[in-house]
Amino acid sequence: MKRLNELQPGATGIISVVNATQHIAQQLMVMGLLPGVHLEVVGVAPFGDPMTIRVKGRSVSLRRADASLVELE
Amino acid sequence: MPTTLVAPKEALIAVIGNPNTGKTTLFNKLTGKRQRVGNYPGITVEKKTGRLEISGRQINLVDLPGAYSLAATSPDERVAVDVLTGNSDLPTPDLVVCVADAANLQRNLFLAMQVADFGLPMVLALNMTDEAGKLGIEIDVDKLSAKLGIPVVPMVAVKSQGLDQLKLAISAALERPQIPLTVNWPAGVTDALDTLEAGLANGEGEPLTHAELRRILFDADSALLERTGVHKDKIRPLLAAAREHLFKAGMNPLAAEALIVYKHLGSLLADVEQHHDTGKVPFSDKLDRVLTHRVWGLLIFLGVMYVVFQSIYAWASPFMDAIEWLTKLVQEPVSAWLASSPVLQSLFADGVIAGVGGMLVFLPQILILFFFIALLEDSGYMARAAFLMDKLFSWCGLNGKSFVPMLSGFACGIPAVMATRTIEDRKSRLTTILIAPLMSCSARLPVYVIMIGAFIEPHYGAKWAGFTLFAMHLLGLTIALPLAWFFTKFMFKGKSQPFLLELPPYRWPAPLNVIWRMWERGGQFVKRAGTIIFAMSVLIWALCYFPRPESVEEQAKQEVVQSEQAKGSTLTAIDEQLAKADSPLALALEHETASAYLEQSYMGRAGKFIQPLFAPAGFDWKITVGVLASFPAREVIISTLGIIYNLGTDVDEESDDLKSRMASEHWTSGPLKGRPVFNVPIALAIMVFFALCMQCGATVAIVIREAGLKWGIFSFAYMTVLAWIGSVLIYQIGMRIFA
């Protein structure tokens, strides 16, 4: 079981669960990061953070710390 | 029966939608010029309203801030909830127009479902259908309309396609409102609501609808909590008990709404939306591979920033010169016209016209800056910039969205503070407002130029001069970020601002939109900053002008006559010279008189009085007067010093006369008597003071407007203290090194 923050650019995956322990998790889910959804890591900013992922046809950027709440299958 | 024609009553329509859905374009197309931007009372959220007429009915539109969810975490989202529940200064809307991006329907409908919960009539504007088509997305509009229970109008707002149909749909919906079908909430949710309702029944608040209760249940800190009439501390256990029902039903309260609503939308859209694989990678993605690349993205970004700033200076210069020329042009006839009354003449020529001119001179730069910001925002590149810069800001508690305000600050602090509106988090926004004025704005440049030109370049050469200029610009930035860290940690209890940003597809900016936004922001600057700069200019003028006893003029004349006699001229020759308005002697007398008047004016006296405070920084009373006089606008110090040093007001930062005069100034009294007033440490101290001080009445006014009186005063106070500390430090250390 991997977490989103561990993925490198080019990696893909399907979300298994979003740990709803913090408010940011709610915002991630509203953005479309839900169980069963396919995503792809597109890139990473110059200093390693934040990262950009593609989910449901849209690009979203988020910080690695927050990405750790997303578990993948 | 005779038919009575009753004019249909005015309707209020709220426009809501995700960011980047073209909602603003649609709003502009509907309202045209009949728009107003104001504020909601008591909070610093922008209120955008407009009017239009459809089929003889007057309609008021309110553009609610773009949001992904009504879960109120930011003041913007709170405002949306307040307006929709009729709890703002506006009446409850008669209709809601929900703008959705057809290429991203499921996520856009999440917000629509939350709004639908409130039971207001709704119309869905399905925008950007052209982009959806290119991505291979096909939507059955009739089916969607049937399943949602409301009219759905496909549109391409930027091309005005579907606009008339939307107006018809709005008109029809006002006659025969349709309320959208809502989600079937599972037992866990309904049980939780019953618990909440029962618990609040004894409270003093108004009875809340189920939709409002659901917001309280699902949101971490709902805006509606205040309306329950129950104190927050008593609410917590009640909420916990209610949320227990969700846990028991196997749901996490934070995740419940998203999971339930998205499941509902998933099945709703199953036979409404079809995706055809076009096999092509969207152009936006290809572009992003370069523009968000670790190395290339950053380099291109720096390049773009460089081009933007060069353009601002290059394009603005001719306009600024023109405005300065115009100012002088107006001053002459006005001066002549008021020659009979010296007071009025000076008031208008030196106070009013100079003040207005001094404000207008910044308008070209500000307009061009707003132009570029609108261009970058509409094209979608601004989000990439925030993404690239986020790491730089995250360590001090801010996020990449603070980037645009900070960048704008290098042109002018006023648009910088205005630009903080895009930051949703209240504390981050406040912190950014507090540090943005530290960015070295263009008004500080003349001060740097003259000080470096007079004291650094002659002794140390062009290389060191350039380095000092660069260092001055960097100074504000290097202090701003650690200061932000300090503010976040100690004043705002250290909660770091999250960063979750959608990178919208790249789009060609609509020229009209860009021009419109540039014009609107420029107008705001003129209205808000303009009045303040104007008022303060007149005030400073008065302090420098009064009192005006004639004895001063007479004494100055006597001194000039005596010194000419000492050189051997006869009285008749002297009088002849003085009679000619343009003779060097007459000019010299004029300048000396002006200087004498300034010295004994209220401002001059204030300067002498306050000077001991600035003594540790090496300032004499003349420099102090210059500093005080430039509080409405920084570059005033140059003309003020010009007056004090008997050179008249017609000096600027290139003026050799002023430079040499400063270099030859000596202390006439006090502990440093006989030593030169200006030297390298003093020049540096003056520059550092200007770099760090908020000597801009207009910026203070804007901060007061955007953040409140308390923060405006704090901001002014802390920067003045910082500037004083900085200049004292530089002077004291400098004297040890250079003397």
Coordinates of N, CA, C and O in Angstrom, one line a residue, chain A residues 20-24 26-32 34-35 43-52 54 56 58-63 66, chain B residues 68 71 73 101 103-104 106-107 110 218 252 254-255 258 262 285 292 294 387-388 390-391 394 398-399 497-503 505:
Chain A
A20 N -9.4 10.8 6.4 CA -10.1 12.0 6.8 C -9.8 12.5 8.2 O -10.6 12.5 9.0
T21 N -8.5 12.7 8.4 CA -8.1 13.1 9.8 C -7.9 14.6 9.9 O -7.9 15.2 11.0
Q22 N -7.8 15.3 8.8 CA -7.6 16.7 8.8 C -8.6 17.4 7.8 O -9.0 16.7 6.9
H23 N -8.8 18.7 8.0 CA -9.7 19.4 7.1 C -9.3 19.3 5.7 O -10.1 19.3 4.8
I24 N -8.0 19.3 5.5 CA -7.5 19.3 4.1 C -8.0 18.1 3.3 O -8.2 18.1 2.1
Q26 N -10.9 16.8 3.5 CA -12.2 17.1 3.0 C -12.0 17.9 1.6 O -12.7 17.6 0.7
Q27 N -11.1 18.8 1.6 CA -10.9 19.6 0.4 C -10.3 18.7 -0.7 O -10.7 18.9 -1.9
L28 N -9.5 17.8 -0.4 CA -9.0 16.9 -1.4 C -10.1 16.1 -2.0 O -10.2 15.9 -3.2
M29 N -11.0 15.6 -1.2 CA -12.1 14.8 -1.7 C -13.0 15.6 -2.6 O -13.5 15.2 -3.6
V30 N -13.3 16.9 -2.1 CA -14.2 17.7 -2.9 C -13.5 18.0 -4.3 O -14.2 18.1 -5.3
M31 N -12.2 18.1 -4.3 CA -11.5 18.2 -5.6 C -11.6 17.0 -6.5 O -11.2 17.1 -7.7
G32 N -12.1 15.9 -5.9 CA -12.2 14.7 -6.8 C -11.4 13.6 -6.4 O -11.4 12.5 -7.1
L34 N -11.2 10.7 -4.7 CA -12.1 9.8 -3.9 C -11.7 8.4 -4.1 O -11.0 8.1 -5.1
P35 N -12.1 7.5 -3.3 CA -11.8 6.0 -3.5 C -12.2 5.6 -4.8 O -13.3 5.9 -5.3
G43 N 4.1 16.0 -12.2 CA 5.4 16.6 -12.0 C 5.5 17.1 -10.6 O 4.7 17.0 -9.7
V44 N 6.7 17.8 -10.4 CA 7.1 18.2 -9.0 C 7.7 19.6 -9.2 O 8.3 19.9 -10.2
A45 N 7.5 20.5 -8.2 CA 8.0 21.9 -8.3 C 9.5 21.9 -8.1 O 10.1 20.9 -7.6
P46 N 10.2 23.0 -8.4 CA 11.6 23.0 -8.4 C 12.3 22.5 -7.1 O 13.3 22.0 -7.1
F47 N 11.6 22.8 -6.0 CA 12.3 22.5 -4.7 C 11.8 21.2 -4.1 O 12.0 20.8 -3.0
G48 N 11.1 20.4 -4.9 CA 10.6 19.1 -4.5 C 9.1 19.1 -4.0 O 8.6 18.1 -3.8
D49 N 8.6 20.3 -3.9 CA 7.3 20.4 -3.3 C 6.7 21.7 -3.8 O 7.4 22.7 -3.9
P50 N 5.4 21.8 -4.2 CA 4.4 20.8 -4.2 C 4.4 19.9 -5.4 O 5.3 20.0 -6.3
M51 N 3.5 19.0 -5.5 CA 3.5 18.1 -6.7 C 2.2 18.3 -7.5 O 1.2 18.8 -6.9
T52 N 2.2 18.0 -8.7 CA 1.0 18.1 -9.6 C 0.5 16.8 -10.0 O 1.3 15.9 -10.4
R54 N -2.8 14.5 -12.0 CA -3.9 14.7 -12.9 C -5.0 13.7 -12.4 O -4.8 12.5 -12.3
K56 N -9.3 13.0 -12.9 CA -10.6 13.3 -13.6 C -10.4 14.4 -14.6 O -11.2 15.3 -14.7
R58 N -8.3 16.8 -14.8 CA -7.9 18.1 -14.4 C -6.6 18.0 -13.6 O -6.3 17.0 -12.9
S59 N -5.8 19.1 -13.7 CA -4.5 19.1 -13.0 C -4.7 19.8 -11.6 O -5.3 20.9 -11.6
V60 N -4.2 19.2 -10.6 CA -4.3 19.8 -9.3 C -2.9 19.7 -8.6 O -2.2 18.7 -8.8
S61 N -2.5 20.8 -8.0 CA -1.3 20.7 -7.2 C -1.5 20.7 -5.7 O -2.4 21.4 -5.2
L62 N -0.7 19.9 -5.0 CA -0.9 19.8 -3.6 C 0.5 19.5 -3.0 O 1.4 19.1 -3.6
R63 N 0.6 19.8 -1.7 CA 1.8 19.6 -1.0 C 2.0 18.1 -0.6 O 1.0 17.4 -0.3
D66 N 0.3 16.9 2.5 CA -1.2 16.7 2.4 C -1.4 15.4 1.6 O -2.3 14.7 1.8
Chain B
Y68 N -15.3 25.8 -4.3 CA -15.4 24.4 -4.7 C -16.5 23.8 -3.8 O -17.1 22.8 -4.2
A71 N -18.6 24.4 2.3 CA -18.0 24.2 3.7 C -17.2 25.4 4.0 O -16.1 25.5 3.5
T73 N -14.7 27.6 5.1 CA -13.4 27.8 5.7 C -12.9 29.1 5.5 O -12.1 29.7 6.3
D101 N -18.4 24.0 -15.4 CA -17.5 23.7 -16.5 C -17.9 22.3 -17.1 O -17.8 21.3 -16.4
A103 N -16.5 20.4 -19.0 CA -15.5 19.3 -19.0 C -15.2 18.7 -17.7 O -14.4 17.9 -17.6
N104 N -15.8 19.2 -16.7 CA -15.5 18.8 -15.3 C -16.8 18.7 -14.5 O -16.9 19.2 -13.4
Q106 N -18.8 16.5 -12.9 CA -19.0 15.9 -11.6 C -18.6 16.8 -10.5 O -19.3 17.1 -9.5
R107 N -17.4 17.3 -10.6 CA -16.9 18.2 -9.5 C -17.7 19.5 -9.4 O -18.0 20.0 -8.3
F110 N -20.9 19.2 -7.6 CA -20.9 19.0 -6.1 C -21.4 20.3 -5.4 O -22.2 20.3 -4.5
F218 N -21.7 18.9 8.7 CA -20.6 18.5 7.8 C -19.4 19.4 7.9 O -18.3 19.0 7.6
N252 N -17.3 8.6 8.2 CA -16.4 9.6 8.9 C -17.0 10.9 8.6 O -17.2 11.3 7.4
L254 N -16.0 13.9 8.4 CA -15.3 14.8 7.5 C -15.5 14.4 6.1 O -15.5 15.1 5.1
A255 N -15.6 13.0 5.9 CA -15.7 12.5 4.5 C -17.1 12.3 4.1 O -17.4 12.1 2.9
A258 N -18.8 14.4 1.1 CA -18.2 14.2 -0.2 C -18.5 12.8 -0.8 O -18.9 12.6 -1.9
Y262 N -20.9 12.6 -4.1 CA -20.3 12.1 -5.3 C -20.8 10.8 -5.8 O -20.9 10.5 -7.0
D285 N -1.7 19.9 -21.4 CA -0.8 19.0 -20.7 C 0.6 19.1 -21.3 O 1.6 19.0 -20.6
T292 N 5.9 23.5 -16.1 CA 6.0 23.2 -14.6 C 7.2 22.2 -14.4 O 7.3 21.6 -13.3
R294 N 10.8 21.0 -13.4 CA 11.6 21.5 -12.3 C 12.6 22.5 -12.7 O 12.9 23.5 -12.0
F387 N 2.3 27.6 -8.1 CA 2.8 26.2 -7.9 C 4.3 26.2 -7.8 O 4.9 25.7 -6.9
L388 N 5.0 26.9 -8.7 CA 6.5 27.0 -8.7 C 7.0 27.7 -7.5 O 8.1 27.3 -7.0
D390 N 5.5 28.0 -4.5 CA 5.0 27.7 -3.2 C 6.0 27.3 -2.1 O 5.9 27.7 -1.0
K391 N 7.0 26.6 -2.5 CA 8.0 26.2 -1.5 C 8.7 27.4 -0.8 O 9.0 27.4 0.4
S394 N 6.1 28.4 1.7 CA 5.5 27.5 2.7 C 6.2 27.5 4.0 O 5.6 27.3 5.1
L398 N 3.0 30.9 4.7 CA 2.2 31.3 3.6 C 2.1 30.3 2.5 O 2.6 29.2 2.7
N399 N 1.5 30.6 1.4 CA 1.6 29.6 0.3 C 1.8 30.4 -1.0 O 1.9 31.6 -1.0
Q497 N -0.8 27.6 6.3 CA -1.8 27.7 5.3 C -1.7 26.5 4.3 O -0.6 26.3 3.7
P498 N -2.8 25.8 4.1 CA -2.7 24.6 3.1 C -2.5 25.2 1.7 O -2.8 26.3 1.5
F499 N -2.1 24.3 0.8 CA -2.0 24.7 -0.6 C -2.6 23.6 -1.4 O -2.1 22.5 -1.5
L500 N -3.8 23.9 -2.0 CA -4.4 23.0 -2.9 C -5.0 23.8 -4.0 O -5.8 24.6 -3.9
L501 N -4.3 23.7 -5.2 CA -4.7 24.6 -6.3 C -4.9 23.8 -7.6 O -4.1 23.0 -8.0
E502 N -6.0 24.2 -8.2 CA -6.3 23.6 -9.5 C -5.5 24.4 -10.5 O -5.4 25.6 -10.5
L503 N -4.8 23.6 -11.4 CA -4.1 24.3 -12.5 C -5.1 24.2 -13.7 O -5.2 23.2 -14.4
P505 N -6.9 24.6 -17.4 CA -6.3 24.4 -18.7 C -5.9 25.8 -19.3 O -6.5 26.8 -18.9

